[in-house]
């Protein structure tokens, strides 16, 4: 690990020489450390890793893992994306694989049928380079045009005539955002220090704590995480991280026995993103952190209270001070603990406290909301749509689980729905349609546990199933709230392993 980070820390000096020694055989030098193709695109660290890995797999490039990491660091710094250019598509880097993408029809149908649309939206190129990319697709997969799903149109003609000009306009190599970012890009030395963090892991609950960041060589860091889940389970460990392009934070932390990855945007004294298990990226938490030195309210945990009840609420942030104020009808009974990172209070919501979402204040600090509810109007299963995958059974691919929570919604005095938050529920699955019922998907596709974790079945053909098919299934996920018995419904597809699992889906 030490040598790995050492190599990356010297990327700025070593990058140009590596490009010259490793890439020049096939990419033409254009002077000024520029090379054909390579110097005319911008992308994320993951994007650069995928391009270079493809050079190895498809074109026989010979490069050590260390040199490849150095080049990824060099290129991601020199030809990366500005923060505003990754806004809204970070889910792909964060490996939120259940995301249902929202792109226009053309991009979805022409480019989003083999991989995510985000893979496209996370790149910047001039028209010529988008054109090369289209040609590379057809050259590499000549059958693309008449493969399933592509037979419906003249793909190449449409791609060159319509998609390329559109992409060149939407995702150009040069723009103001990137020019500004290169000028103002913050230095890595703004990051060492104490970071108070808040998060939520589906089926496990809220988590909070402090991450201590220590400077290492170049843009690399050592990390120490000390925290706990709301139920008291520790969330602590140590690791390392690297900063690409002034804000793309990538960390590796061993929490207990589990290796976890961090994919954050580190901007303006905050880190935001997702932290997930390396081997099971479906197990992850939404993460936000604020640096000591500033004052910021990150979260209130839990962010809901029922009218007429008492509860313990925890405010999480940095530089916390002052009196907590939860608005009319929610009284502070007692402050149980107050540190700069955390304020724990016992509160009481009166029976007539107005239902709805209200701002919480701590002294001068604002920015987080508390939902007060009386009645529950609706329950949603989160995620509403998801994919689990069979695995194991002698194969090397682990099962991909489904993880669900029940999100309660109320109706405000204005008749508008408002989010209450996650509440405890009983979980079950049912066949999604007639076909699923006939094929007994509920019996074969896997088991829904009491905590909302769905564990899919084993990989491979199942002799007990009709036609010896595998343990795929099409299921409804049913949540029944413990409080009030409201029911919500989600959709879960259980399917085969993902054989090809690139960093950007
Ligand atoms: C053995 C030849 C060879 C070597 C060595 C090689 N490349 Fe390539 N590279 C290609 C070819 C051929 C293409 C065009 C087809 C494609 O995109 O795969 C290409 C395309 C690319 C592209 C454009 C991909 C795109 O999506 O448009 C990038 C970026 C790239 N190479 C980076 C590199 C880097 C960085 C190195 C050195 C570490 C390198 N290549 C070394 C043959 C090579
Ligand atoms: C037939 C399936 C298919 C379709 C359709 C498709 N792609 Fe791809 N695309 C691939 C595959 C496979 C790769 C290579 C993945 C790898 O390197 O592991 C790829 C790679 C890419 C990359 C990464 C290249 C790099 O090295 O940086 C981009 C960007 C991309 N595609 C954009 C597009 C765009 C834009 C379209 C629509 C015009 C499109 N794709 C349509 C299969 C497809």
PDB file of N, CA and C and ligand atoms in Angstrom, residues 18-19 22-27 36-39 41 43 48 51-52 54-55 58-63 71 75 123 125 129 132-133 136 140, ligand 1:
ATOM      1  N   UNK A  18       6.033   8.306 -18.541  1.00  0.00           N
ATOM      2  CA  UNK A  18       5.303   7.043 -18.701  1.00  0.00           C
ATOM      3  C   UNK A  18       4.511   7.030 -20.001  1.00  0.00           C
ATOM      4  N   UNK A  19       3.846   8.148 -20.303  1.00  0.00           N
ATOM      5  CA  UNK A  19       3.106   8.216 -21.564  1.00  0.00           C
ATOM      6  C   UNK A  19       4.058   7.951 -22.723  1.00  0.00           C
ATOM      7  N   UNK A  22       5.195   4.157 -22.618  1.00  0.00           N
ATOM      8  CA  UNK A  22       4.182   3.100 -22.708  1.00  0.00           C
ATOM      9  C   UNK A  22       3.207   3.265 -23.867  1.00  0.00           C
ATOM     10  N   UNK A  23       2.924   4.486 -24.284  1.00  0.00           N
ATOM     11  CA  UNK A  23       1.814   4.697 -25.206  1.00  0.00           C
ATOM     12  C   UNK A  23       2.267   5.089 -26.601  1.00  0.00           C
ATOM     13  N   UNK A  24       3.534   5.545 -26.720  1.00  0.00           N
ATOM     14  CA  UNK A  24       3.955   6.208 -27.948  1.00  0.00           C
ATOM     15  C   UNK A  24       4.015   5.240 -29.134  1.00  0.00           C
ATOM     16  N   UNK A  25       4.121   3.948 -28.858  1.00  0.00           N
ATOM     17  CA  UNK A  25       4.151   2.989 -29.951  1.00  0.00           C
ATOM     18  C   UNK A  25       2.913   3.087 -30.825  1.00  0.00           C
ATOM     19  N   UNK A  26       1.778   3.389 -30.236  1.00  0.00           N
ATOM     20  CA  UNK A  26       0.515   3.424 -30.977  1.00  0.00           C
ATOM     21  C   UNK A  26      -0.088   4.827 -31.041  1.00  0.00           C
ATOM     22  N   UNK A  27       0.267   5.700 -30.101  1.00  0.00           N
ATOM     23  CA  UNK A  27      -0.297   7.054 -30.079  1.00  0.00           C
ATOM     24  C   UNK A  27       0.788   8.040 -30.489  1.00  0.00           C
ATOM     25  N   UNK A  36      -1.761  11.677 -29.700  1.00  0.00           N
ATOM     26  CA  UNK A  36      -3.025  11.495 -30.429  1.00  0.00           C
ATOM     27  C   UNK A  36      -4.017  10.741 -29.551  1.00  0.00           C
ATOM     28  N   UNK A  37      -5.257  11.060 -29.695  1.00  0.00           N
ATOM     29  CA  UNK A  37      -6.360  10.475 -28.932  1.00  0.00           C
ATOM     30  C   UNK A  37      -6.285  10.804 -27.430  1.00  0.00           C
ATOM     31  N   UNK A  38      -5.205  10.400 -26.766  1.00  0.00           N
ATOM     32  CA  UNK A  38      -5.118  10.499 -25.302  1.00  0.00           C
ATOM     33  C   UNK A  38      -5.330  11.934 -24.821  1.00  0.00           C
ATOM     34  N   UNK A  39      -4.757  12.908 -25.522  1.00  0.00           N
ATOM     35  CA  UNK A  39      -4.759  14.291 -25.032  1.00  0.00           C
ATOM     36  C   UNK A  39      -6.011  15.066 -25.432  1.00  0.00           C
ATOM     37  N   UNK A  41      -9.327  14.103 -24.664  1.00  0.00           N
ATOM     38  CA  UNK A  41     -10.500  13.673 -23.926  1.00  0.00           C
ATOM     39  C   UNK A  41     -10.293  14.034 -22.464  1.00  0.00           C
ATOM     40  N   UNK A  43     -11.941  12.864 -18.555  1.00  0.00           N
ATOM     41  CA  UNK A  43     -12.838  11.921 -17.858  1.00  0.00           C
ATOM     42  C   UNK A  43     -12.437  11.740 -16.406  1.00  0.00           C
ATOM     43  N   UNK A  48     -10.501   6.892 -16.837  1.00  0.00           N
ATOM     44  CA  UNK A  48      -9.129   6.690 -17.323  1.00  0.00           C
ATOM     45  C   UNK A  48      -8.668   5.267 -17.051  1.00  0.00           C
ATOM     46  N   UNK A  51     -10.123   3.057 -19.751  1.00  0.00           N
ATOM     47  CA  UNK A  51      -9.479   3.202 -21.069  1.00  0.00           C
ATOM     48  C   UNK A  51      -8.148   2.467 -21.093  1.00  0.00           C
ATOM     49  N   UNK A  52      -7.334   2.669 -20.041  1.00  0.00           N
ATOM     50  CA  UNK A  52      -6.002   2.054 -20.054  1.00  0.00           C
ATOM     51  C   UNK A  52      -6.119   0.533 -19.912  1.00  0.00           C
ATOM     52  N   UNK A  54      -8.460  -1.192 -21.079  1.00  0.00           N
ATOM     53  CA  UNK A  54      -8.830  -1.693 -22.411  1.00  0.00           C
ATOM     54  C   UNK A  54      -7.609  -1.798 -23.314  1.00  0.00           C
ATOM     55  N   UNK A  55      -6.675  -0.848 -23.172  1.00  0.00           N
ATOM     56  CA  UNK A  55      -5.436  -0.921 -23.962  1.00  0.00           C
ATOM     57  C   UNK A  55      -4.695  -2.218 -23.653  1.00  0.00           C
ATOM     58  N   UNK A  58      -7.236  -5.329 -24.975  1.00  0.00           N
ATOM     59  CA  UNK A  58      -7.540  -5.419 -26.403  1.00  0.00           C
ATOM     60  C   UNK A  58      -6.348  -5.150 -27.297  1.00  0.00           C
ATOM     61  N   UNK A  59      -5.426  -4.302 -26.830  1.00  0.00           N
ATOM     62  CA  UNK A  59      -4.341  -3.915 -27.732  1.00  0.00           C
ATOM     63  C   UNK A  59      -2.972  -4.389 -27.262  1.00  0.00           C
ATOM     64  N   UNK A  60      -2.940  -5.146 -26.185  1.00  0.00           N
ATOM     65  CA  UNK A  60      -1.681  -5.742 -25.753  1.00  0.00           C
ATOM     66  C   UNK A  60      -0.719  -4.783 -25.078  1.00  0.00           C
ATOM     67  N   UNK A  61      -1.201  -3.655 -24.603  1.00  0.00           N
ATOM     68  CA  UNK A  61      -0.330  -2.749 -23.836  1.00  0.00           C
ATOM     69  C   UNK A  61       0.235  -3.485 -22.628  1.00  0.00           C
ATOM     70  N   UNK A  62       1.567  -3.371 -22.411  1.00  0.00           N
ATOM     71  CA  UNK A  62       2.199  -3.961 -21.237  1.00  0.00           C
ATOM     72  C   UNK A  62       2.464  -2.846 -20.234  1.00  0.00           C
ATOM     73  N   UNK A  63       1.882  -2.938 -19.061  1.00  0.00           N
ATOM     74  CA  UNK A  63       2.114  -1.899 -18.050  1.00  0.00           C
ATOM     75  C   UNK A  63       1.900  -2.506 -16.668  1.00  0.00           C
ATOM     76  N   UNK A  71      -0.355   6.671 -13.991  1.00  0.00           N
ATOM     77  CA  UNK A  71      -0.906   7.323 -15.176  1.00  0.00           C
ATOM     78  C   UNK A  71      -2.350   7.771 -14.957  1.00  0.00           C
ATOM     79  N   UNK A  75      -3.398  11.584 -15.505  1.00  0.00           N
ATOM     80  CA  UNK A  75      -4.399  11.968 -16.510  1.00  0.00           C
ATOM     81  C   UNK A  75      -5.680  12.504 -15.864  1.00  0.00           C
ATOM     82  N   UNK A 123     -17.818  11.938 -19.748  1.00  0.00           N
ATOM     83  CA  UNK A 123     -16.674  12.175 -20.614  1.00  0.00           C
ATOM     84  C   UNK A 123     -16.865  13.482 -21.367  1.00  0.00           C
ATOM     85  N   UNK A 125     -15.315  15.422 -24.909  1.00  0.00           N
ATOM     86  CA  UNK A 125     -14.510  15.266 -26.118  1.00  0.00           C
ATOM     87  C   UNK A 125     -14.968  16.245 -27.181  1.00  0.00           C
ATOM     88  N   UNK A 129     -13.390  13.280 -31.585  1.00  0.00           N
ATOM     89  CA  UNK A 129     -13.162  12.190 -30.635  1.00  0.00           C
ATOM     90  C   UNK A 129     -14.443  11.398 -30.356  1.00  0.00           C
ATOM     91  N   UNK A 132     -14.525   9.154 -33.331  1.00  0.00           N
ATOM     92  CA  UNK A 132     -13.610   8.005 -33.177  1.00  0.00           C
ATOM     93  C   UNK A 132     -14.231   6.953 -32.265  1.00  0.00           C
ATOM     94  N   UNK A 133     -14.890   7.428 -31.222  1.00  0.00           N
ATOM     95  CA  UNK A 133     -15.486   6.513 -30.245  1.00  0.00           C
ATOM     96  C   UNK A 133     -16.582   5.661 -30.892  1.00  0.00           C
ATOM     97  N   UNK A 136     -14.916   3.174 -33.058  1.00  0.00           N
ATOM     98  CA  UNK A 136     -14.301   2.117 -32.242  1.00  0.00           C
ATOM     99  C   UNK A 136     -15.360   1.092 -31.819  1.00  0.00           C
ATOM    100  N   UNK A 140     -14.965  -2.653 -32.937  1.00  0.00           N
ATOM    101  CA  UNK A 140     -14.724  -3.663 -31.913  1.00  0.00           C
ATOM    102  C   UNK A 140     -15.830  -4.705 -31.867  1.00  0.00           C
TER     103      UNK A 140
HETATM  104  C1  LIG B   1      -0.572  -1.550 -28.880  1.00  0.00           C
HETATM  105  C2  LIG B   1      -1.152  -0.292 -29.266  1.00  0.00           C
HETATM  106  C3  LIG B   1      -1.605   0.659 -28.164  1.00  0.00           C
HETATM  107  C4  LIG B   1      -0.917   1.048 -27.037  1.00  0.00           C
HETATM  108  C5  LIG B   1       0.468   0.606 -26.572  1.00  0.00           C
HETATM  109  C6  LIG B   1      -1.739   2.020 -26.401  1.00  0.00           C
HETATM  110  N1  LIG B   1      -2.895   2.200 -27.108  1.00  0.00           N
HETATM  111 FE1  LIG B   1      -4.406   3.475 -26.631  1.00  0.00          FE
HETATM  112  N2  LIG B   1      -5.363   2.956 -28.337  1.00  0.00           N
HETATM  113  C7  LIG B   1      -4.962   1.999 -29.234  1.00  0.00           C
HETATM  114  C8  LIG B   1      -5.954   1.848 -30.265  1.00  0.00           C
HETATM  115  C9  LIG B   1      -5.878   0.883 -31.449  1.00  0.00           C
HETATM  116  C10 LIG B   1      -6.989   2.756 -29.969  1.00  0.00           C
HETATM  117  C11 LIG B   1      -8.293   2.988 -30.754  1.00  0.00           C
HETATM  118  C12 LIG B   1      -9.324   1.881 -30.436  1.00  0.00           C
HETATM  119  C13 LIG B   1      -9.826   1.905 -29.038  1.00  0.00           C
HETATM  120  O1  LIG B   1     -10.313   2.944 -28.563  1.00  0.00           O
HETATM  121  O2  LIG B   1      -9.696   0.878 -28.357  1.00  0.00           O
HETATM  122  C14 LIG B   1      -6.595   3.436 -28.747  1.00  0.00           C
HETATM  123  C15 LIG B   1      -7.349   4.403 -28.110  1.00  0.00           C
HETATM  124  C16 LIG B   1      -7.004   5.008 -26.920  1.00  0.00           C
HETATM  125  C17 LIG B   1      -7.805   5.992 -26.262  1.00  0.00           C
HETATM  126  C18 LIG B   1      -9.122   6.532 -26.743  1.00  0.00           C
HETATM  127  C19 LIG B   1     -10.215   5.643 -26.230  1.00  0.00           C
HETATM  128  C20 LIG B   1     -11.583   6.184 -26.490  1.00  0.00           C
HETATM  129  O3  LIG B   1     -12.466   5.846 -25.690  1.00  0.00           O
HETATM  130  O4  LIG B   1     -11.783   6.937 -27.426  1.00  0.00           O
HETATM  131  C21 LIG B   1      -7.162   6.324 -25.106  1.00  0.00           C
HETATM  132  C22 LIG B   1      -7.622   7.313 -24.067  1.00  0.00           C
HETATM  133  C23 LIG B   1      -5.946   5.560 -25.067  1.00  0.00           C
HETATM  134  N3  LIG B   1      -5.890   4.768 -26.185  1.00  0.00           N
HETATM  135  C24 LIG B   1      -5.011   5.641 -24.065  1.00  0.00           C
HETATM  136  C25 LIG B   1      -3.811   4.961 -24.062  1.00  0.00           C
HETATM  137  C26 LIG B   1      -2.801   5.137 -23.062  1.00  0.00           C
HETATM  138  C27 LIG B   1      -2.883   6.093 -21.895  1.00  0.00           C
HETATM  139  C28 LIG B   1      -1.782   4.310 -23.397  1.00  0.00           C
HETATM  140  C29 LIG B   1      -0.455   4.102 -22.690  1.00  0.00           C
HETATM  141  C30 LIG B   1      -0.547   3.806 -21.284  1.00  0.00           C
HETATM  142  C31 LIG B   1      -2.177   3.606 -24.598  1.00  0.00           C
HETATM  143  N4  LIG B   1      -3.413   4.023 -24.980  1.00  0.00           N
HETATM  144  C32 LIG B   1      -1.383   2.656 -25.220  1.00  0.00           C
HETATM  145  C33 LIG B   1      -3.787   1.278 -29.181  1.00  0.00           C
HETATM  146  C34 LIG B   1      -2.840   1.384 -28.181  1.00  0.00           C
END
